[in-house]
Structure formats: C-alpha cells, structure tokens
Coordinates of C-alpha atoms in Angstrom, one line a residue:
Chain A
X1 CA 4.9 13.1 14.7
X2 CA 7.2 10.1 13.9
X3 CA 6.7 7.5 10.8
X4 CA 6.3 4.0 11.0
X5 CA 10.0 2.9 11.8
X6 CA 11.1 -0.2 10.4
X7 CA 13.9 -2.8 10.6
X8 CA 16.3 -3.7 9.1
X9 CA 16.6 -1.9 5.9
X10 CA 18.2 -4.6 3.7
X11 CA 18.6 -8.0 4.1
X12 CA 20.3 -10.9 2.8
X13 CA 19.7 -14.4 3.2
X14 CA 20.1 -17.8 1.9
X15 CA 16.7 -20.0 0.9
X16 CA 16.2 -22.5 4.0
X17 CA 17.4 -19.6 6.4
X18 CA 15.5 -18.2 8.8
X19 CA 14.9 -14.1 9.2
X20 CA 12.8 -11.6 11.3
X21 CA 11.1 -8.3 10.7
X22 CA 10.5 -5.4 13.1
X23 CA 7.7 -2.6 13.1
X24 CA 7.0 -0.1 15.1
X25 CA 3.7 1.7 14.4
X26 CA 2.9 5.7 14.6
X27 CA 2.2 6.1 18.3
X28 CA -1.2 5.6 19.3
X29 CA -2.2 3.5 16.4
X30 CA -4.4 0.9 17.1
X31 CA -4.1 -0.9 13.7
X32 CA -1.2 -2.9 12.2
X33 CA -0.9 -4.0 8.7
X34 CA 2.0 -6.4 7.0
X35 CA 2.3 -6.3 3.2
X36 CA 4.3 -8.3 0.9
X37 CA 5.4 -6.2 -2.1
X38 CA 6.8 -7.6 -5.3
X39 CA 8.9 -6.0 -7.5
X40 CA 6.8 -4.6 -10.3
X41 CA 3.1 -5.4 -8.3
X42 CA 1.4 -3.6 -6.0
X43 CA 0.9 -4.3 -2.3
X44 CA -0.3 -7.4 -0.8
X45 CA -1.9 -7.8 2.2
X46 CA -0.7 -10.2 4.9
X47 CA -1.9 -9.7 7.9
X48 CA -3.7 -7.1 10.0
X49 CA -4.0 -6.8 13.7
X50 CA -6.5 -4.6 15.8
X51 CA -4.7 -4.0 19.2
X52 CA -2.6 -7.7 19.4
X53 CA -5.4 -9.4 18.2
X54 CA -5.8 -10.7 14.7
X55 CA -7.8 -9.1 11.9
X56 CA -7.3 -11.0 8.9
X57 CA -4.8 -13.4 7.9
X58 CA -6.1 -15.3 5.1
X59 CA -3.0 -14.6 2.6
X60 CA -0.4 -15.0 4.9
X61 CA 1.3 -18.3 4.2
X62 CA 0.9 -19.8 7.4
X63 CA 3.0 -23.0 6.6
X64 CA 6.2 -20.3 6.8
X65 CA 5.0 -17.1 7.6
X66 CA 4.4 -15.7 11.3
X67 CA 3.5 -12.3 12.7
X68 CA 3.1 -11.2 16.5
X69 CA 2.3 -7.9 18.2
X70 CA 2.3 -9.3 21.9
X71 CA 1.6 -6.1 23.4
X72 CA -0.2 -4.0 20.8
X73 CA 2.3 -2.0 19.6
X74 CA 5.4 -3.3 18.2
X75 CA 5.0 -6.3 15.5
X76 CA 7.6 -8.8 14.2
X77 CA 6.9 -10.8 10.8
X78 CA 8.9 -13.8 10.9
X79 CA 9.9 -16.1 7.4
X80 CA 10.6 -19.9 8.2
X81 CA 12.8 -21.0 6.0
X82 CA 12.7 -18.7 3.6
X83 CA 12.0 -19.5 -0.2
X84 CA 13.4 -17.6 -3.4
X85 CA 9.8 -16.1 -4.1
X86 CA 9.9 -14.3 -0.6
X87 CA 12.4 -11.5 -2.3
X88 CA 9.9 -8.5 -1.9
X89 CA 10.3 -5.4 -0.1
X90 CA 8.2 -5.8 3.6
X91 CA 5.9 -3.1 4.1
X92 CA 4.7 -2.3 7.7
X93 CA 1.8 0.2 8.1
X94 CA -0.5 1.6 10.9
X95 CA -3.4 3.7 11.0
X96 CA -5.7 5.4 13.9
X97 CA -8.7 2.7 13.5
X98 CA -9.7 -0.3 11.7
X99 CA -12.2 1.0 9.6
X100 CA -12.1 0.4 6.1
X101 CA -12.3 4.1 5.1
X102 CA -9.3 5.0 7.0
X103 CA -5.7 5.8 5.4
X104 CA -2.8 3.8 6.3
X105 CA 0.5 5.5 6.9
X106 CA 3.7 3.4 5.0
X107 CA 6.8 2.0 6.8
X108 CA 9.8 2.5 4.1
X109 CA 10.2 -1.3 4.1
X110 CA 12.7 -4.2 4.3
X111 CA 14.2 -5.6 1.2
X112 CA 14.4 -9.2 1.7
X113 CA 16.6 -10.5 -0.5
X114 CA 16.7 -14.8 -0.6
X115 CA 19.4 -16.6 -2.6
Chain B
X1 CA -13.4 -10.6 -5.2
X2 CA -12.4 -6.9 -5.3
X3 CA -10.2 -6.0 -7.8
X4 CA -8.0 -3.1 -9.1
X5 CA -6.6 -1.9 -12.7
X6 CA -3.6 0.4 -13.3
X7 CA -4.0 0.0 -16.9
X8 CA -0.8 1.6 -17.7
X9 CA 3.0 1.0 -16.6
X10 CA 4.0 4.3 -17.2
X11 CA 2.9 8.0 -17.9
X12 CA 4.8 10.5 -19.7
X13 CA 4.5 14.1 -19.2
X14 CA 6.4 17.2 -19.9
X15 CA 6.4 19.4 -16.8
X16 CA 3.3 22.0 -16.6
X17 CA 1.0 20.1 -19.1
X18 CA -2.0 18.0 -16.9
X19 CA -1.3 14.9 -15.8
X20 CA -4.1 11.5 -15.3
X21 CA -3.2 8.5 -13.7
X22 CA -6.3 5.9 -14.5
X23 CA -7.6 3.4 -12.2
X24 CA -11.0 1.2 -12.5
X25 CA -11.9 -0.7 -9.9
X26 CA -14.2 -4.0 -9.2
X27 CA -16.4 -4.5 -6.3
X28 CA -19.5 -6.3 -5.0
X29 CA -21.0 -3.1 -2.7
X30 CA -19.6 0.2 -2.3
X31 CA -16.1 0.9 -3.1
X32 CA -13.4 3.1 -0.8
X33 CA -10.6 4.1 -3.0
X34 CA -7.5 5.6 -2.1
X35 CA -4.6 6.9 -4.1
X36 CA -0.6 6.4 -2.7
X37 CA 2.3 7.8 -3.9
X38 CA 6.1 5.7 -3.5
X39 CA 9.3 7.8 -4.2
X40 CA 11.9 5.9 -4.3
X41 CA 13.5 4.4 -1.2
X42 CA 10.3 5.5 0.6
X43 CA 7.6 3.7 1.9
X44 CA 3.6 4.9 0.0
X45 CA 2.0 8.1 1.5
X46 CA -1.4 8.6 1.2
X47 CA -2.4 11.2 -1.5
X48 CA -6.4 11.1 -1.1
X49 CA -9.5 9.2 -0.7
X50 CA -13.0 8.7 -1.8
X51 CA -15.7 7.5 0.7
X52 CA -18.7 9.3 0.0
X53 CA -19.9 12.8 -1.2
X54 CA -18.5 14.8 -3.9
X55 CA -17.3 12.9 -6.6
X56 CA -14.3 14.9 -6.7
X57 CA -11.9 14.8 -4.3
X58 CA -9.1 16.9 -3.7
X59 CA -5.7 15.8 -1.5
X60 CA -2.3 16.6 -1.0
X61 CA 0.6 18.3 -3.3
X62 CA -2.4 19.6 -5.6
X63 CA -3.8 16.1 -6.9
X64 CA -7.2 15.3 -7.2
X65 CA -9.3 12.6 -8.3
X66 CA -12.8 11.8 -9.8
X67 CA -14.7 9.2 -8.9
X68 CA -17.0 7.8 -11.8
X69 CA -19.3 4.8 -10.6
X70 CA -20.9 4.1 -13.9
X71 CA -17.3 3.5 -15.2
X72 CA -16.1 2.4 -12.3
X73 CA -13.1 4.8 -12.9
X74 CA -11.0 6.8 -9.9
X75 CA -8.6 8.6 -11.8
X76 CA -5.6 10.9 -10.5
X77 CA -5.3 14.2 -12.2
X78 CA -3.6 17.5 -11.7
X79 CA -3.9 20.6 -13.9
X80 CA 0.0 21.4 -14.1
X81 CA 2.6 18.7 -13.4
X82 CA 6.2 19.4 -11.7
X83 CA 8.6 17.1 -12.3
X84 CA 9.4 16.7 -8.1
X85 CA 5.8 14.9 -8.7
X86 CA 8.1 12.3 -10.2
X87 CA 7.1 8.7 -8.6
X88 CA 5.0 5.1 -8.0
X89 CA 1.1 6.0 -8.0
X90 CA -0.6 3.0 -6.5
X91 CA -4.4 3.2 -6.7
X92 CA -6.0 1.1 -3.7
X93 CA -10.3 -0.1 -3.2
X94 CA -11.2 -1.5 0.0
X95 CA -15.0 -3.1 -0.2
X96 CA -17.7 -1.6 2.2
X97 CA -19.4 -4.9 2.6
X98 CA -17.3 -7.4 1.2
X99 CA -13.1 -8.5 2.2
X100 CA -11.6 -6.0 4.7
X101 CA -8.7 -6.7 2.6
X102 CA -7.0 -3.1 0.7
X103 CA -6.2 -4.2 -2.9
X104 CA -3.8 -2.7 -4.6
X105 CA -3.3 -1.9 -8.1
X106 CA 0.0 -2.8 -9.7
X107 CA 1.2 0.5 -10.1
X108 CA 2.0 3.3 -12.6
X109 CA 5.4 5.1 -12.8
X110 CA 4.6 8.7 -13.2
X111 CA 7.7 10.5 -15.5
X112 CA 7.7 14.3 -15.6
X113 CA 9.9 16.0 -18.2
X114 CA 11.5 19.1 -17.6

C-alpha cells in the first residue's frame, strides 16, 4: 500500500513569510497527526484530527500555526508569519484508529527552513 | 505529565555483537510504549510496541524489547547487530488514562561498525 505522501520536500523561506504544508494520509486512515520535529529532539505533537474533526491541539501555537483536513483525508498545516524557531522538519502521520495503542505510520517530512 | 528518557545520544557497536538502546519512561496510569526507527531522509517506522501481556515483545528487522515496570525501563535490544541497522531510534509512551498526546524521547543514534 502507499506511505504517507508529503509536500514539499524542502523549503525555504524568510521570517514574516507565510508557507503551507500538504499531507496525504495512508488510504483509509481515519487518524491524522502533525508533528514539529527539531533538530536533535524528538517528535512533538501538534495536532491530531479523527475524521476532519479535532483531537487535540493544545501545543499547536495557535497565534501562527493552522491545520485543516476539510474532508477527512488530506490535511494542510499552515505557518503565519513564520519565526526563525519554526526551522524543524514537519512530520505528517496517519494511523487506522485513534486509539492510543495504535502505531502511527511516518510521512518523510518537510524541512522548513526560516531565515 | 508523561515523559520519556533516551539517556544516551549515541550507541556504538561493532557489527554481530548485541546491541540495547535504553529508554525509561514516566507516567501517571499505564504506559503504551513504542519504539521508531528514522534513516536518514526517511520519515520514523514503527519497530514494536508494548500494550499488555508478555513483557517481551518482539517486532520487525529482529528487534525486541523488554518492558520492566518496576524500573520503568523499555529497552531495544537485538542479539547480533548489522550495520544496515544503522539509524535514529526514537522511543515513544502514550498514557492509558492521562494526555492522548505520544511523547517522544529525544533520540539515540544507533552506529554499527563493520
């Protein structure tokens, strides 16, 4: 079966600019996760959706951050204006349900790069 | 709050020797733990998990793991290491009654000699 497909691979920017992330989870995968990951730390969670709705977004930084997936499927993070301390790889992952015991399948990320 | 250690950055080991990745964990109920592996350029892939049962658990490319609740230890071992196993381990705990939130450990670069 296909992998999480993300895009793009590699970006650029400039702090104050804006830019967009795209996901598109392992078909048939109900649950959506974004991660912010740091170089030399682990994953961080940012937000998880269930279907298009909304699991838990309490470490997203809502004051610049955004995330949609309007019809349950695809999912877009969005960074508004981006800071230096957003340079992190983007992880997108998806798994079959929303329990907790359940293994999430990796994206192989976007590398956000802000100057 | 849950928590994660990775207590070491890197492991060195010459190829066919054992190998142990540790990992202790923090939780306030009953702890899922997972184990990930990154290669480089590659996004994690799951390895194997704990949820309940036999404390050891076997998963994928011959790894295994023990969970130990009264040291709160989940540690990655495999009898004979290959350098191809080369890579990111990233130990993960999710909480059974606490934050849905996976937390991640910070990491350990695995380095096989030949």
């Amino acid at each position: 079966e296909a992998g999480v497909a993300q895009s793009p691979r590699y970006k650029i920017i400039e702090k104050r600019q804006s830019v967009a992330f795209w996901c598109n989870p392992i078909s048939g995968h109900a649950t959506l996760y974004w991660y912010q990951q740091i170089l030399g730390q682990g994953p961080k969670l940012l937000i998880q959706f269930q279907n298009n709705g909304v699991v838990d977004d309490s470490q997203l930084p809502k004051d610049r951050f955004s995330a949609e997936r309007l019809k349950g499927v695809d999912s877009t993070l969005k960074i508004q204006p981006a800071k230096l301390e957003d340079s992190a790889v983007y992880l997108c992952a998806s798994s079959s349900l929303a329990g907790v015991f359940h293994e999430q399948y990796f994206g192989p990320g976007t590398r956000l790069t802000v100057t | 709050a849950q928590s994660v250690a990775q207590p070491e950055d890197q492991v060195n080991v010459a190829e066919g020797n054992p190998l142990t990745v540790k990992c202790t964990y923090s939780v306030s109920g009953n702890p899922y733990l997972f184990w990930y592996v990154q290669y480089p350029n590659r996004g994690l892939q799951f390895l194997l998990k704990y949820i309940t049962g036999d404390n050891l658990v076997k998963g994928s490319y011959g790894f295994e793991a023990e969970f130990n609740k009264s040291q709160t230890s989940f540690h990655l071992k495999k009898p004979s290491a290959l350098v191809s196993d080369s890579a990111l381990y990233f130990c993960a705990v999710r909480d059974v009654r606490g934050s849905y939130i996976p937390t991640f450990g910070r990491g350990t670069s695995l380095i096989v000699h030949p």
